[in-house]
């Protein structure tokens, strides 16, 4: 019988000197939230949770009913345990301090409760992304400023993927491990130990409809992939994927390699990228780097960026080391 996720975490905790079980308790609450979200997502139309909520989030994006429902699930599952001082979410304008009636802990939690939610109404895979930071010492009433830590400060990052099977993938800085939800017993079981991204790939993922808005280095890279082994192309042919669900793209890359790009584009003036640093780019970067991949804006390592805002957007180029480094090289040469 393979290990379940809680057993795996406790065994990891035993390796951490001075671990108090606080971290294990927090992860256990996050796992509970992901199981509840999986249930709501899987039931979909049967329980009337598809469609628009009729509201917008701070990003100006129309919220799906499930965006709101899954955000509430995360808040409910994580606010009472005494492991956090505050949370921040794609779906909330400001931070969510732990209410006074609950004990506070030493961690901060950021999350995108339902990434790729535009896919939910058409039954395509969606996911949850989360990241755990330490709350700065002596801070008991945190502000948004306390969340603005570079990705290198993350103590844990993970995602749940609600696909043909529900999986949870996470890192605490000692590699990446994948767990599959066994619905018969309601436990995530270790099925993908020590996930590693191949350094090379023949598969790129980008939203080609934005091509005319990209900078020259990305134009060059994608053009060469499309040309493949023809003149002006590469030494190999490429395949393309675009699911429009970052969690699904990253999981595919963790499983068989690839490069995912949501680069800077000049489609909207003043918009530095589409993906959010704190609860999309940073957690995914931690996971991808721990699996041997590379994550860059094209010019900088994403995890070294000093965040300037809770909902800051950044360009994202991540995946197989040799391909991401080629794109970074094109930016240097530009
Ligand atoms: P586009 C989902 O909304 C998301 O944030 C990522 O999960 C996904 O990779 C991207 O946006 C899709 O963007 O422009 O293709 O809709």
PDB file of N, CA and C and ligand atoms in Angstrom, residues 61 90 112 115-119 129 207 209-210 242-247 249 260 262 267 274-276 280, ligand 1:
ATOM      1  N   UNK A  61     -11.810  40.600 -13.856  1.00  0.00           N
ATOM      2  CA  UNK A  61     -12.299  39.404 -14.550  1.00  0.00           C
ATOM      3  C   UNK A  61     -13.640  38.967 -13.974  1.00  0.00           C
ATOM      4  N   UNK A  90      -6.353  35.351  -5.269  1.00  0.00           N
ATOM      5  CA  UNK A  90      -6.676  36.043  -6.522  1.00  0.00           C
ATOM      6  C   UNK A  90      -8.058  36.652  -6.453  1.00  0.00           C
ATOM      7  N   UNK A 112      -4.593  30.707  -5.522  1.00  0.00           N
ATOM      8  CA  UNK A 112      -5.551  30.923  -6.606  1.00  0.00           C
ATOM      9  C   UNK A 112      -6.502  29.736  -6.493  1.00  0.00           C
ATOM     10  N   UNK A 115      -7.735  28.052 -10.676  1.00  0.00           N
ATOM     11  CA  UNK A 115      -7.027  28.605 -11.832  1.00  0.00           C
ATOM     12  C   UNK A 115      -7.526  27.949 -13.122  1.00  0.00           C
ATOM     13  N   UNK A 116      -7.730  28.797 -14.131  1.00  0.00           N
ATOM     14  CA  UNK A 116      -8.231  28.266 -15.405  1.00  0.00           C
ATOM     15  C   UNK A 116      -9.745  28.160 -15.413  1.00  0.00           C
ATOM     16  N   UNK A 117     -10.365  28.940 -14.525  1.00  0.00           N
ATOM     17  CA  UNK A 117     -11.821  28.742 -14.319  1.00  0.00           C
ATOM     18  C   UNK A 117     -12.648  29.045 -15.571  1.00  0.00           C
ATOM     19  N   UNK A 118     -12.042  29.724 -16.557  1.00  0.00           N
ATOM     20  CA  UNK A 118     -12.802  29.941 -17.810  1.00  0.00           C
ATOM     21  C   UNK A 118     -13.071  28.594 -18.488  1.00  0.00           C
ATOM     22  N   UNK A 119     -12.319  27.564 -18.064  1.00  0.00           N
ATOM     23  CA  UNK A 119     -12.524  26.227 -18.652  1.00  0.00           C
ATOM     24  C   UNK A 119     -13.628  25.434 -17.960  1.00  0.00           C
ATOM     25  N   UNK A 129      -3.864  26.566  -6.949  1.00  0.00           N
ATOM     26  CA  UNK A 129      -2.432  26.785  -6.727  1.00  0.00           C
ATOM     27  C   UNK A 129      -2.265  27.433  -5.350  1.00  0.00           C
ATOM     28  N   UNK A 207      -0.161  30.952 -26.142  1.00  0.00           N
ATOM     29  CA  UNK A 207      -1.398  31.367 -26.807  1.00  0.00           C
ATOM     30  C   UNK A 207      -1.024  32.115 -28.081  1.00  0.00           C
ATOM     31  N   UNK A 209      -2.526  33.331 -30.453  1.00  0.00           N
ATOM     32  CA  UNK A 209      -3.336  34.468 -30.939  1.00  0.00           C
ATOM     33  C   UNK A 209      -2.725  35.800 -30.511  1.00  0.00           C
ATOM     34  N   UNK A 210      -1.758  35.740 -29.565  1.00  0.00           N
ATOM     35  CA  UNK A 210      -1.104  36.985 -29.117  1.00  0.00           C
ATOM     36  C   UNK A 210       0.190  37.263 -29.871  1.00  0.00           C
ATOM     37  N   UNK A 242      -1.979  24.070 -25.931  1.00  0.00           N
ATOM     38  CA  UNK A 242      -2.436  25.218 -25.154  1.00  0.00           C
ATOM     39  C   UNK A 242      -3.772  24.868 -24.517  1.00  0.00           C
ATOM     40  N   UNK A 243      -3.786  24.639 -23.199  1.00  0.00           N
ATOM     41  CA  UNK A 243      -4.991  24.205 -22.496  1.00  0.00           C
ATOM     42  C   UNK A 243      -5.725  25.408 -21.911  1.00  0.00           C
ATOM     43  N   UNK A 244      -4.988  26.546 -21.777  1.00  0.00           N
ATOM     44  CA  UNK A 244      -5.517  27.746 -21.116  1.00  0.00           C
ATOM     45  C   UNK A 244      -5.845  27.447 -19.648  1.00  0.00           C
ATOM     46  N   UNK A 245      -5.072  26.529 -19.071  1.00  0.00           N
ATOM     47  CA  UNK A 245      -5.153  26.237 -17.643  1.00  0.00           C
ATOM     48  C   UNK A 245      -3.729  25.958 -17.190  1.00  0.00           C
ATOM     49  N   UNK A 246      -3.144  26.935 -16.506  1.00  0.00           N
ATOM     50  CA  UNK A 246      -1.706  26.845 -16.175  1.00  0.00           C
ATOM     51  C   UNK A 246      -1.365  25.577 -15.404  1.00  0.00           C
ATOM     52  N   UNK A 247      -2.276  25.164 -14.508  1.00  0.00           N
ATOM     53  CA  UNK A 247      -1.992  23.974 -13.699  1.00  0.00           C
ATOM     54  C   UNK A 247      -1.851  22.749 -14.598  1.00  0.00           C
ATOM     55  N   UNK A 249      -1.001  22.755 -17.782  1.00  0.00           N
ATOM     56  CA  UNK A 249       0.227  22.894 -18.581  1.00  0.00           C
ATOM     57  C   UNK A 249       1.458  22.503 -17.761  1.00  0.00           C
ATOM     58  N   UNK A 260       6.413  26.306 -21.285  1.00  0.00           N
ATOM     59  CA  UNK A 260       5.161  27.074 -21.185  1.00  0.00           C
ATOM     60  C   UNK A 260       5.532  28.552 -21.162  1.00  0.00           C
ATOM     61  N   UNK A 262       3.825  32.504 -21.039  1.00  0.00           N
ATOM     62  CA  UNK A 262       2.887  33.609 -21.112  1.00  0.00           C
ATOM     63  C   UNK A 262       3.761  34.870 -21.016  1.00  0.00           C
ATOM     64  N   UNK A 267      -0.195  43.928 -25.702  1.00  0.00           N
ATOM     65  CA  UNK A 267      -1.626  43.911 -26.040  1.00  0.00           C
ATOM     66  C   UNK A 267      -2.374  44.989 -25.237  1.00  0.00           C
ATOM     67  N   UNK A 274       0.312  38.317 -17.972  1.00  0.00           N
ATOM     68  CA  UNK A 274      -1.050  37.888 -17.590  1.00  0.00           C
ATOM     69  C   UNK A 274      -1.064  37.233 -16.210  1.00  0.00           C
ATOM     70  N   UNK A 275       0.000  36.484 -15.918  1.00  0.00           N
ATOM     71  CA  UNK A 275      -0.027  35.646 -14.719  1.00  0.00           C
ATOM     72  C   UNK A 275       0.440  36.411 -13.493  1.00  0.00           C
ATOM     73  N   UNK A 276      -0.146  36.054 -12.335  1.00  0.00           N
ATOM     74  CA  UNK A 276       0.124  36.782 -11.106  1.00  0.00           C
ATOM     75  C   UNK A 276       1.317  36.164 -10.387  1.00  0.00           C
ATOM     76  N   UNK A 280       0.571  32.476  -8.600  1.00  0.00           N
ATOM     77  CA  UNK A 280       0.672  31.627  -9.804  1.00  0.00           C
ATOM     78  C   UNK A 280       2.158  31.420 -10.143  1.00  0.00           C
TER      79      UNK A 280
HETATM   80  P1  LIG B   1      -5.558  32.895 -22.151  1.00  0.00           P
HETATM   81  C1  LIG B   1      -6.205  31.125 -16.642  1.00  0.00           C
HETATM   82  O1  LIG B   1      -7.081  32.226 -16.715  1.00  0.00           O
HETATM   83  C2  LIG B   1      -4.790  31.649 -16.712  1.00  0.00           C
HETATM   84  O2  LIG B   1      -4.544  32.517 -15.642  1.00  0.00           O
HETATM   85  C3  LIG B   1      -3.799  30.499 -16.738  1.00  0.00           C
HETATM   86  O3  LIG B   1      -4.210  29.393 -16.002  1.00  0.00           O
HETATM   87  C4  LIG B   1      -3.715  30.162 -18.220  1.00  0.00           C
HETATM   88  O4  LIG B   1      -2.458  29.620 -18.573  1.00  0.00           O
HETATM   89  C5  LIG B   1      -3.916  31.521 -18.891  1.00  0.00           C
HETATM   90  O5  LIG B   1      -4.612  32.354 -17.950  1.00  0.00           O
HETATM   91  C6  LIG B   1      -4.739  31.395 -20.155  1.00  0.00           C
HETATM   92  O6  LIG B   1      -4.742  32.675 -20.762  1.00  0.00           O
HETATM   93  O7  LIG B   1      -5.094  34.237 -22.636  1.00  0.00           O
HETATM   94  O8  LIG B   1      -5.170  31.770 -23.080  1.00  0.00           O
HETATM   95  O9  LIG B   1      -7.014  32.841 -21.764  1.00  0.00           O
END
